[in-house]
Amino acid sequence: QVQLVESGGGLVQAGGSLSVSCAASGSIFIINDMGWYRQTPGKQRELVASITSIGSTNYAASVKGRFTISRDNGKNTVYLQMNSLKPEDTAVYYCTARIRPNHNNWYQAYWGQGTQVTVSS
């Protein structure tokens, strides 16, 4: 059983910074891409940032230059540092990872439970 457990998030004023992290645990053979999505009520979940196993990153245009994604492969953890936050960044942030749980199974997508990030104006 694979679990993604997020931590961090919370309430911050506009212009402030916040970080979230997500640790994968359980039956893990290999972790491929890891990333962060966000969702607000009534809208589809959208990609915020992703990072490959060798550290190549991809960002949504709306967060480029403000957010930084990183990972610690030894800890099976992905991080998202969010700077210069805006009220429109308010959302539930979900981490995701493509994980191969054992050598008998191919990669599957796993999701965290989500963590709320609220930016006040």
PDB file of C-alpha atoms in Angstrom:
ATOM      1  CA  GLN A   1       0.000   0.000   0.000  1.00  0.00           C
ATOM      2  CA  VAL A   2       1.383   3.386  -1.041  1.00  0.00           C
ATOM      3  CA  GLN A   3       0.514   6.584   0.787  1.00  0.00           C
ATOM      4  CA  LEU A   4       1.267  10.211   0.027  1.00  0.00           C
ATOM      5  CA  VAL A   5       1.069  12.393   3.104  1.00  0.00           C
ATOM      6  CA  GLU A   6       1.151  16.153   2.724  1.00  0.00           C
ATOM      7  CA  SER A   7       2.137  18.683   5.327  1.00  0.00           C
ATOM      8  CA  GLY A   8       2.378  22.432   5.450  1.00  0.00           C
ATOM      9  CA  GLY A   9      -0.046  24.860   3.931  1.00  0.00           C
ATOM     10  CA  GLY A  10      -2.210  27.214   5.936  1.00  0.00           C
ATOM     11  CA  LEU A  11      -3.060  30.892   5.882  1.00  0.00           C
ATOM     12  CA  VAL A  12      -0.748  33.648   4.698  1.00  0.00           C
ATOM     13  CA  GLN A  13      -1.103  37.247   3.608  1.00  0.00           C
ATOM     14  CA  ALA A  14      -0.643  38.255   0.004  1.00  0.00           C
ATOM     15  CA  GLY A  15       3.021  38.661  -0.811  1.00  0.00           C
ATOM     16  CA  GLY A  16       4.027  36.121   1.782  1.00  0.00           C
ATOM     17  CA  SER A  17       5.584  32.692   1.483  1.00  0.00           C
ATOM     18  CA  LEU A  18       4.500  29.199   2.350  1.00  0.00           C
ATOM     19  CA  SER A  19       5.831  25.733   1.756  1.00  0.00           C
ATOM     20  CA  VAL A  20       4.205  22.345   1.473  1.00  0.00           C
ATOM     21  CA  SER A  21       5.788  18.930   1.431  1.00  0.00           C
ATOM     22  CA  CYS A  22       4.616  15.450   0.545  1.00  0.00           C
ATOM     23  CA  ALA A  23       6.198  12.189   1.636  1.00  0.00           C
ATOM     24  CA  ALA A  24       5.549   8.883  -0.074  1.00  0.00           C
ATOM     25  CA  SER A  25       5.619   5.754   2.033  1.00  0.00           C
ATOM     26  CA  GLY A  26       4.673   2.103   1.886  1.00  0.00           C
ATOM     27  CA  SER A  27       5.416  -0.386  -0.840  1.00  0.00           C
ATOM     28  CA  ILE A  28       7.656   1.609  -3.170  1.00  0.00           C
ATOM     29  CA  PHE A  29       9.961   0.168  -5.800  1.00  0.00           C
ATOM     30  CA  ILE A  30      10.589   3.232  -7.970  1.00  0.00           C
ATOM     31  CA  ILE A  31       9.176   6.774  -8.011  1.00  0.00           C
ATOM     32  CA  ASN A  32       9.056   8.511 -11.367  1.00  0.00           C
ATOM     33  CA  ASP A  33       7.527  11.979 -11.725  1.00  0.00           C
ATOM     34  CA  MET A  34       6.216  13.864  -8.702  1.00  0.00           C
ATOM     35  CA  GLY A  35       4.123  16.994  -8.735  1.00  0.00           C
ATOM     36  CA  TRP A  36       1.613  19.351  -7.274  1.00  0.00           C
ATOM     37  CA  TYR A  37      -1.878  20.166  -8.490  1.00  0.00           C
ATOM     38  CA  ARG A  38      -4.404  22.578  -7.039  1.00  0.00           C
ATOM     39  CA  GLN A  39      -8.152  22.846  -7.113  1.00  0.00           C
ATOM     40  CA  THR A  40     -10.734  25.463  -6.175  1.00  0.00           C
ATOM     41  CA  PRO A  41     -14.470  24.830  -5.821  1.00  0.00           C
ATOM     42  CA  GLY A  42     -16.197  24.392  -9.145  1.00  0.00           C
ATOM     43  CA  LYS A  43     -12.974  24.198 -11.121  1.00  0.00           C
ATOM     44  CA  GLN A  44     -10.903  21.377 -12.503  1.00  0.00           C
ATOM     45  CA  ARG A  45      -7.733  20.328 -10.786  1.00  0.00           C
ATOM     46  CA  GLU A  46      -4.802  22.065 -12.474  1.00  0.00           C
ATOM     47  CA  LEU A  47      -1.116  21.326 -12.635  1.00  0.00           C
ATOM     48  CA  VAL A  48       1.042  23.661 -10.579  1.00  0.00           C
ATOM     49  CA  ALA A  49       4.464  22.095 -10.976  1.00  0.00           C
ATOM     50  CA  SER A  50       6.092  18.766 -11.656  1.00  0.00           C
ATOM     51  CA  ILE A  51       9.567  17.290 -11.337  1.00  0.00           C
ATOM     52  CA  THR A  52      11.104  14.217 -12.886  1.00  0.00           C
ATOM     53  CA  SER A  53      13.254  11.687 -11.079  1.00  0.00           C
ATOM     54  CA  ILE A  54      16.366  13.449 -12.358  1.00  0.00           C
ATOM     55  CA  GLY A  55      15.175  16.908 -11.380  1.00  0.00           C
ATOM     56  CA  SER A  56      13.739  18.388 -14.563  1.00  0.00           C
ATOM     57  CA  THR A  57      10.942  20.763 -13.652  1.00  0.00           C
ATOM     58  CA  ASN A  58       7.812  22.121 -15.257  1.00  0.00           C
ATOM     59  CA  TYR A  59       5.634  24.975 -14.002  1.00  0.00           C
ATOM     60  CA  ALA A  60       2.268  26.445 -14.782  1.00  0.00           C
ATOM     61  CA  ALA A  61       2.658  29.870 -16.337  1.00  0.00           C
ATOM     62  CA  SER A  62       0.754  31.435 -13.446  1.00  0.00           C
ATOM     63  CA  VAL A  63       3.333  30.341 -10.860  1.00  0.00           C
ATOM     64  CA  LYS A  64       6.581  30.432 -12.844  1.00  0.00           C
ATOM     65  CA  GLY A  65       9.151  32.566 -11.093  1.00  0.00           C
ATOM     66  CA  ARG A  66       7.253  32.461  -7.794  1.00  0.00           C
ATOM     67  CA  PHE A  67       7.042  28.759  -6.943  1.00  0.00           C
ATOM     68  CA  THR A  68       9.868  26.238  -6.738  1.00  0.00           C
ATOM     69  CA  ILE A  69       9.424  22.485  -6.767  1.00  0.00           C
ATOM     70  CA  SER A  70      12.129  20.170  -5.483  1.00  0.00           C
ATOM     71  CA  ARG A  71      12.474  16.617  -4.293  1.00  0.00           C
ATOM     72  CA  ASP A  72      14.603  14.475  -2.027  1.00  0.00           C
ATOM     73  CA  ASN A  73      14.791  11.034  -3.578  1.00  0.00           C
ATOM     74  CA  GLY A  74      16.343   9.571  -0.448  1.00  0.00           C
ATOM     75  CA  LYS A  75      13.299  10.632   1.549  1.00  0.00           C
ATOM     76  CA  ASN A  76      10.732  10.006  -1.214  1.00  0.00           C
ATOM     77  CA  THR A  77       9.563  13.560  -0.625  1.00  0.00           C
ATOM     78  CA  VAL A  78       8.537  16.398  -2.899  1.00  0.00           C
ATOM     79  CA  TYR A  79       8.436  20.025  -1.825  1.00  0.00           C
ATOM     80  CA  LEU A  80       6.769  23.167  -3.112  1.00  0.00           C
ATOM     81  CA  GLN A  81       8.100  26.521  -1.992  1.00  0.00           C
ATOM     82  CA  MET A  82       5.598  29.275  -2.741  1.00  0.00           C
ATOM     83  CA  ASN A  83       6.734  32.895  -2.701  1.00  0.00           C
ATOM     84  CA  SER A  84       4.990  36.153  -3.566  1.00  0.00           C
ATOM     85  CA  LEU A  85       1.669  34.490  -2.969  1.00  0.00           C
ATOM     86  CA  LYS A  86      -1.491  36.003  -4.417  1.00  0.00           C
ATOM     87  CA  PRO A  87      -5.125  35.564  -3.379  1.00  0.00           C
ATOM     88  CA  GLU A  88      -5.702  33.632  -6.602  1.00  0.00           C
ATOM     89  CA  ASP A  89      -3.259  30.988  -5.360  1.00  0.00           C
ATOM     90  CA  THR A  90      -5.844  30.027  -2.749  1.00  0.00           C
ATOM     91  CA  ALA A  91      -6.767  26.392  -3.322  1.00  0.00           C
ATOM     92  CA  VAL A  92      -6.453  22.871  -2.037  1.00  0.00           C
ATOM     93  CA  TYR A  93      -3.043  21.633  -3.084  1.00  0.00           C
ATOM     94  CA  TYR A  94      -2.629  17.955  -3.926  1.00  0.00           C
ATOM     95  CA  CYS A  95       0.615  16.109  -4.416  1.00  0.00           C
ATOM     96  CA  THR A  96       0.872  13.289  -6.889  1.00  0.00           C
ATOM     97  CA  ALA A  97       3.493  10.746  -7.822  1.00  0.00           C
ATOM     98  CA  ARG A  98       3.902   8.015 -10.398  1.00  0.00           C
ATOM     99  CA  ILE A  99       5.089   5.059  -8.394  1.00  0.00           C
ATOM    100  CA  ARG A 100       5.976   1.528  -9.283  1.00  0.00           C
ATOM    101  CA  PRO A 101       5.034  -0.350  -6.094  1.00  0.00           C
ATOM    102  CA  ASN A 102       7.043  -3.496  -6.916  1.00  0.00           C
ATOM    103  CA  HIS A 103       8.834  -5.123  -9.816  1.00  0.00           C
ATOM    104  CA  ASN A 104       5.682  -7.037 -10.796  1.00  0.00           C
ATOM    105  CA  ASN A 105       3.583  -3.919 -11.346  1.00  0.00           C
ATOM    106  CA  TRP A 106       3.983  -0.957 -13.652  1.00  0.00           C
ATOM    107  CA  TYR A 107       3.720   2.695 -12.623  1.00  0.00           C
ATOM    108  CA  GLN A 108       0.496   3.952 -11.062  1.00  0.00           C
ATOM    109  CA  ALA A 109      -0.567   7.466 -10.137  1.00  0.00           C
ATOM    110  CA  TYR A 110      -1.064   8.141  -6.446  1.00  0.00           C
ATOM    111  CA  TRP A 111      -2.519  11.226  -4.790  1.00  0.00           C
ATOM    112  CA  GLY A 112      -2.278  12.875  -1.422  1.00  0.00           C
ATOM    113  CA  GLN A 113      -5.291  13.921   0.593  1.00  0.00           C
ATOM    114  CA  GLY A 114      -4.826  17.613  -0.150  1.00  0.00           C
ATOM    115  CA  THR A 115      -3.814  20.555   1.979  1.00  0.00           C
ATOM    116  CA  GLN A 116      -5.480  23.954   2.079  1.00  0.00           C
ATOM    117  CA  VAL A 117      -3.535  27.056   1.139  1.00  0.00           C
ATOM    118  CA  THR A 118      -5.324  30.344   1.751  1.00  0.00           C
ATOM    119  CA  VAL A 119      -3.891  33.704   0.733  1.00  0.00           C
ATOM    120  CA  SER A 120      -5.633  36.726   2.185  1.00  0.00           C
ATOM    121  CA  SER A 121      -5.607  40.084   0.441  1.00  0.00           C
TER     122      SER A 121
END
